[in-house]
PDB file of C-alpha atoms in Angstrom:
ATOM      1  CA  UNK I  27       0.000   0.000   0.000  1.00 91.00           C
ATOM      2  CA  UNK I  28       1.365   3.842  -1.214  1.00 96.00           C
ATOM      3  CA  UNK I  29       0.186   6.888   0.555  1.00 97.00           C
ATOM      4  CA  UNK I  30       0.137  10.083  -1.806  1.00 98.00           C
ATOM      5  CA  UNK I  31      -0.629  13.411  -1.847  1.00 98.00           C
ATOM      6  CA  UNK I  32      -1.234  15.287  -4.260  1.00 98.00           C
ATOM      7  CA  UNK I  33      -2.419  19.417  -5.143  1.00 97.00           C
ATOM      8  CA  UNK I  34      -5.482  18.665  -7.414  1.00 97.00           C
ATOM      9  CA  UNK I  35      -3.551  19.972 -10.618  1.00 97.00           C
ATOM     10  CA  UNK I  36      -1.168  16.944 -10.384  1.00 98.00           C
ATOM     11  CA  UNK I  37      -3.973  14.631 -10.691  1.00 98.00           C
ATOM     12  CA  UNK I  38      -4.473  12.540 -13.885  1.00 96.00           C
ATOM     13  CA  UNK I  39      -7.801  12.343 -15.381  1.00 97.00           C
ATOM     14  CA  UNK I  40      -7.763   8.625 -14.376  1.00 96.00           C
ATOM     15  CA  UNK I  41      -6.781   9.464 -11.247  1.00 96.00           C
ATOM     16  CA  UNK I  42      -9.669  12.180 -10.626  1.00 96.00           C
ATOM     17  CA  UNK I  43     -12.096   9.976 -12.442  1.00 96.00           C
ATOM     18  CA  UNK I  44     -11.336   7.174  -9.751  1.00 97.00           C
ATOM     19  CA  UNK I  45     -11.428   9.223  -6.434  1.00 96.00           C
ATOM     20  CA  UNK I  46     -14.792  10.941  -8.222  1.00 94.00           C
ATOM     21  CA  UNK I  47     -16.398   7.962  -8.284  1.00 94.00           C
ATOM     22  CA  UNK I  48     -15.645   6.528  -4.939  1.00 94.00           C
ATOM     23  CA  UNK I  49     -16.740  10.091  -3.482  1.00 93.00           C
ATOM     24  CA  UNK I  50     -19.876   9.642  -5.193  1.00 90.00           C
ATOM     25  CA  UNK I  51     -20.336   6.059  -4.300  1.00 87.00           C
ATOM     26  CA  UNK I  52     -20.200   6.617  -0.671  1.00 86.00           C
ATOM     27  CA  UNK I  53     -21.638   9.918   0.020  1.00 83.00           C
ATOM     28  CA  UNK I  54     -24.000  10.039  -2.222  1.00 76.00           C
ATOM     29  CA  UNK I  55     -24.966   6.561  -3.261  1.00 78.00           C
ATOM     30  CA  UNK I  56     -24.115   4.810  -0.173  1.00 76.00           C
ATOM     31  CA  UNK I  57     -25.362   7.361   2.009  1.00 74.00           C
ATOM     32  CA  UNK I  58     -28.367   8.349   0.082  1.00 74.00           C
ATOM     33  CA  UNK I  59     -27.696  11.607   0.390  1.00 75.00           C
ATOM     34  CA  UNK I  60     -28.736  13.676  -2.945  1.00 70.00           C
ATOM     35  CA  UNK I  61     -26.322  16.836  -2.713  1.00 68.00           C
ATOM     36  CA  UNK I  62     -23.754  18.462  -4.308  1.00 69.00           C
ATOM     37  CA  UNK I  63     -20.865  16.558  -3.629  1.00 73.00           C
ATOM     38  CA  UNK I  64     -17.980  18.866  -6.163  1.00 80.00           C
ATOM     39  CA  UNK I  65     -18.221  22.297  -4.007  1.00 88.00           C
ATOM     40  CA  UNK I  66     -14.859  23.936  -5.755  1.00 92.00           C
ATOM     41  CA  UNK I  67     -12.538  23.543  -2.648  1.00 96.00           C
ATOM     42  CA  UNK I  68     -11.088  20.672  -4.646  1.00 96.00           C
ATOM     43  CA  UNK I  69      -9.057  22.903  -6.768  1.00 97.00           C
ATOM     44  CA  UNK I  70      -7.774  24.589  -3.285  1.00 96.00           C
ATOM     45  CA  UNK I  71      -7.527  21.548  -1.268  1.00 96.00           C
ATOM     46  CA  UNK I  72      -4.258  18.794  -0.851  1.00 97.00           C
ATOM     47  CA  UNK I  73      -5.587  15.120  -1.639  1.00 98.00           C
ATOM     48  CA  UNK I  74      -4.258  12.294   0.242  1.00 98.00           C
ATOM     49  CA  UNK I  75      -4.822   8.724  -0.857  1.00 98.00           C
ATOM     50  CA  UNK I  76      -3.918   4.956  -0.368  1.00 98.00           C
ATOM     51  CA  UNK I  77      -3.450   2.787  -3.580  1.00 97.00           C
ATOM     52  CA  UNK I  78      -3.366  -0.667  -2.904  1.00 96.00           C
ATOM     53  CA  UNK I  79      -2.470  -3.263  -6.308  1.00 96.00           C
ATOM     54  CA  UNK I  80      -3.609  -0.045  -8.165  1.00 95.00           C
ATOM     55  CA  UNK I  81      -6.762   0.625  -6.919  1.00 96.00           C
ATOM     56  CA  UNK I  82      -7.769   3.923  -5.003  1.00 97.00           C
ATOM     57  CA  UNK I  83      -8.843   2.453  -1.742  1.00 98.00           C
ATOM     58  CA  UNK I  84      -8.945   5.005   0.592  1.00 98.00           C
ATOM     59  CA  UNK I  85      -9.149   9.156   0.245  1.00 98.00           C
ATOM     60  CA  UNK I  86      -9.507  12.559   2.163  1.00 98.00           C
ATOM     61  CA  UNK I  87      -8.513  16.061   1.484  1.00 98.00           C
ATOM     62  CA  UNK I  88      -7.063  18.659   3.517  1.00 97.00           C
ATOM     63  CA  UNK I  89      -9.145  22.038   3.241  1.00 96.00           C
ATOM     64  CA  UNK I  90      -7.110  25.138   4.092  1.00 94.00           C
ATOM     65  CA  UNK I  91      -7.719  27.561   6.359  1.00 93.00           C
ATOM     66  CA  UNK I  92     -10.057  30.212   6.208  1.00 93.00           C
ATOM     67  CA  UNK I  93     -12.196  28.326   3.305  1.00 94.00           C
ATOM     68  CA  UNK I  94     -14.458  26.664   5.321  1.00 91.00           C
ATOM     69  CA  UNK I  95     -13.529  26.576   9.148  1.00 91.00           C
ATOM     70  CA  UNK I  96     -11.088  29.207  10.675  1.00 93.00           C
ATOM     71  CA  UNK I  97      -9.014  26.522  10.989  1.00 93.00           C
ATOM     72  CA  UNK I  98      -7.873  24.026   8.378  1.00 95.00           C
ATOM     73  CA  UNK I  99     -10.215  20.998   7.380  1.00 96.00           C
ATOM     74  CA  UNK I 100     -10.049  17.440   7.076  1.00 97.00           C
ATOM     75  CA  UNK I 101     -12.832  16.373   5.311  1.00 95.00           C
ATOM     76  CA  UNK I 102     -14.302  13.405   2.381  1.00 95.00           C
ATOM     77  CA  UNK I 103     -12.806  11.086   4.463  1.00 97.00           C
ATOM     78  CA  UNK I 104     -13.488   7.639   2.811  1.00 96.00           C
ATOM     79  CA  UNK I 105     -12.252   3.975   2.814  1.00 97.00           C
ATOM     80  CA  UNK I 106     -14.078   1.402   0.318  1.00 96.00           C
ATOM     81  CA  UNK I 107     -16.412  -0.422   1.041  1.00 93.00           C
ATOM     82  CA  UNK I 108     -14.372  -3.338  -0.216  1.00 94.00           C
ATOM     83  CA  UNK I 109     -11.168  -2.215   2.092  1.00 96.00           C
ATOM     84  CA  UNK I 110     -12.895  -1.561   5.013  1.00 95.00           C
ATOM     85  CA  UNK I 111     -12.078  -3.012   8.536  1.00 95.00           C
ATOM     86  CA  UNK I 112      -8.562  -3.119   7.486  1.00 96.00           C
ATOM     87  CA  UNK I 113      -7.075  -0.023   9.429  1.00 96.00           C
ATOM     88  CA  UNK I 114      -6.697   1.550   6.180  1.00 97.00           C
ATOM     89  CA  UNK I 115      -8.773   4.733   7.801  1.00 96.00           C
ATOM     90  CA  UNK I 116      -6.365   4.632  10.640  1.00 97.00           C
ATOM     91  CA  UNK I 117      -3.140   5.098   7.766  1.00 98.00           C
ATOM     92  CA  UNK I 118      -5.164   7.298   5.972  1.00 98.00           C
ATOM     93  CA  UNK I 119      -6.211  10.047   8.860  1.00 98.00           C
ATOM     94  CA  UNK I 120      -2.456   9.869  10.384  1.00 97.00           C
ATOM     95  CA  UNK I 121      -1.125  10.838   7.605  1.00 97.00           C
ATOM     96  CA  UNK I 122      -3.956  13.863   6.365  1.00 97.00           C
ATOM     97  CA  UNK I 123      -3.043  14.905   9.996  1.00 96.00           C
ATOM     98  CA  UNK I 124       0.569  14.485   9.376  1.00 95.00           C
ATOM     99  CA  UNK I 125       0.857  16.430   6.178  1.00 95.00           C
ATOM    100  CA  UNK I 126      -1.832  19.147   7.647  1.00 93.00           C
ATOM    101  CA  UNK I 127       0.776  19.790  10.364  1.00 89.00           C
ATOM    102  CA  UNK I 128       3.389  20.185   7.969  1.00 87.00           C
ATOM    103  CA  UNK I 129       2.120  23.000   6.287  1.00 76.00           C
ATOM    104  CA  UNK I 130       0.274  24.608   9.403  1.00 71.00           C
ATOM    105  CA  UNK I 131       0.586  24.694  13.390  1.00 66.00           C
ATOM    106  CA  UNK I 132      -3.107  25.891  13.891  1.00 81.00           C
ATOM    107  CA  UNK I 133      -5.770  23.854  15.252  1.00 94.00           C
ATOM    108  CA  UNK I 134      -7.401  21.252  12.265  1.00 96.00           C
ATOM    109  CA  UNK I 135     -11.396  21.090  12.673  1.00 96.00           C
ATOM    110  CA  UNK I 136     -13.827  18.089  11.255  1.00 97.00           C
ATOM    111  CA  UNK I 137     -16.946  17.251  10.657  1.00 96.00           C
ATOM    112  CA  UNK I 138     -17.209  13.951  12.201  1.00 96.00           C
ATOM    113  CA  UNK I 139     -19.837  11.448  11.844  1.00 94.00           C
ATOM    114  CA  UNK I 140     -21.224  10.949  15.421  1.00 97.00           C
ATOM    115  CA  UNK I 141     -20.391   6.813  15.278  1.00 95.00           C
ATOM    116  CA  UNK I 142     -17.378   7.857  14.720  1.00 96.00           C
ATOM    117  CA  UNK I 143     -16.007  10.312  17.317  1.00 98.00           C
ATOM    118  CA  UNK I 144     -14.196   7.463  19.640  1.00 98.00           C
ATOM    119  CA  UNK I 145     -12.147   6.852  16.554  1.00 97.00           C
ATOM    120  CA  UNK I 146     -11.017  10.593  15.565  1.00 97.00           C
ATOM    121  CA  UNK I 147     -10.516  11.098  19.253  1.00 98.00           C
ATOM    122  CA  UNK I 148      -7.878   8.145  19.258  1.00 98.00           C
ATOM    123  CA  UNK I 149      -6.030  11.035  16.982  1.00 97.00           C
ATOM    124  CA  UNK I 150      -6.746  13.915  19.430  1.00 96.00           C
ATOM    125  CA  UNK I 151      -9.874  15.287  18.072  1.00 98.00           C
ATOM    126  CA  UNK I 152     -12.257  16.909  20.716  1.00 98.00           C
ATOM    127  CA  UNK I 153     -15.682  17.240  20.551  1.00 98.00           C
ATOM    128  CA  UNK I 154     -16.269  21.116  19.971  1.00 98.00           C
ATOM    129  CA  UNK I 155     -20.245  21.282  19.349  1.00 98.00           C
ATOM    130  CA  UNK I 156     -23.211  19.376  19.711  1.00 98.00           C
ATOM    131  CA  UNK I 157     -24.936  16.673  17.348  1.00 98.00           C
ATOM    132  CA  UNK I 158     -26.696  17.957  14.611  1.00 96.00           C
ATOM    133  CA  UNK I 159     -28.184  16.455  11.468  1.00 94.00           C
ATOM    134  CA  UNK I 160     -26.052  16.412   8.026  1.00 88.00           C
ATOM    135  CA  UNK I 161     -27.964  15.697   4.979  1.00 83.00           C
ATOM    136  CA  UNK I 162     -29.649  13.404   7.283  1.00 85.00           C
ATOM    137  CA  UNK I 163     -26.862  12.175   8.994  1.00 89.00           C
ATOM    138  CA  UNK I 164     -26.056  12.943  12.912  1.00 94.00           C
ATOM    139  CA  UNK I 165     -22.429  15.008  12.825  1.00 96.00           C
ATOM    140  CA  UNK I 166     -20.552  16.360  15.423  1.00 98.00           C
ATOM    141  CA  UNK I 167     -17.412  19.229  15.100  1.00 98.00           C
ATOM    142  CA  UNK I 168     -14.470  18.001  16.287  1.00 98.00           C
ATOM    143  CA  UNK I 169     -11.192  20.016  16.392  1.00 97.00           C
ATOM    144  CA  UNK I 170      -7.146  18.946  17.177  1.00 96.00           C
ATOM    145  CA  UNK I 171      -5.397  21.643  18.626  1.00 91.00           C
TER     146      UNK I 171
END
């Protein structure tokens, strides 16, 4: 397994195409969630991903500062469904948190899915606000100072 990241404009087609797709599949097939899931802050945002024989198996991006949060974002965090309960998430969020700390000291703020706070907690996320619903979905913010 290869961990990469990557500025969108270094992406090849294939490459977009792929991590596209799996967005789609999860958040809005998956999820059932009928939104807009391209929102522009891919062009702004760094991409990191785990190949495995290939195959994009597991992806987030790193949202600057300022674009969404005063604080940078880690958000579209997704492992397939195929690759799941493998730790892959675990590889995957240490290093998105890794890289965001290279390239900034502030505080990193999520919007976690409320199943899932024990496990961004395990990476020093806090719970910052209370539950509220998603596109449907029960989130909380969680920040990493």
């Amino acid at each position: 397994m290869v961990c990469y990241v990557k500025k969108f404009q270094e992406f090849t087609t294939s490459e977009w195409y792929e991590i596209a797709r799996l967005r789609s599949d999860v958040f809005i097939v998956e999820q059932t969630s009928a939104y807009h899931e391209f929102d522009n802050l891919d062009q702004l945002s760094q991409h990191v991903y785990l190949k495995e024989d290939g195959e994009i198996v597991s992806y987030c991006r790193i949202i600057p500062e300022g674009l969404v949060y005063p604080e940078t974002t880690i958000g579209r965090v997704i492992v397939k469904a195929t690759h799941r309960k493998k730790g892959l998430g675990r590889v995957l969020l240490k290093s998105a948190v890794e890289e965001a700390s290279v390239h900034n000291t502030k505080p990193i703020q999520i919007q976690a899915e409320q199943y899932l706070t024990d496990f961004y907690a395990s990476f020093g996320f806090m719970v910052v606000s209370e539950p509220y619903l998603d596109c449907e979905i029960w989130h909380v913010d969680m920040v990493r100072r």
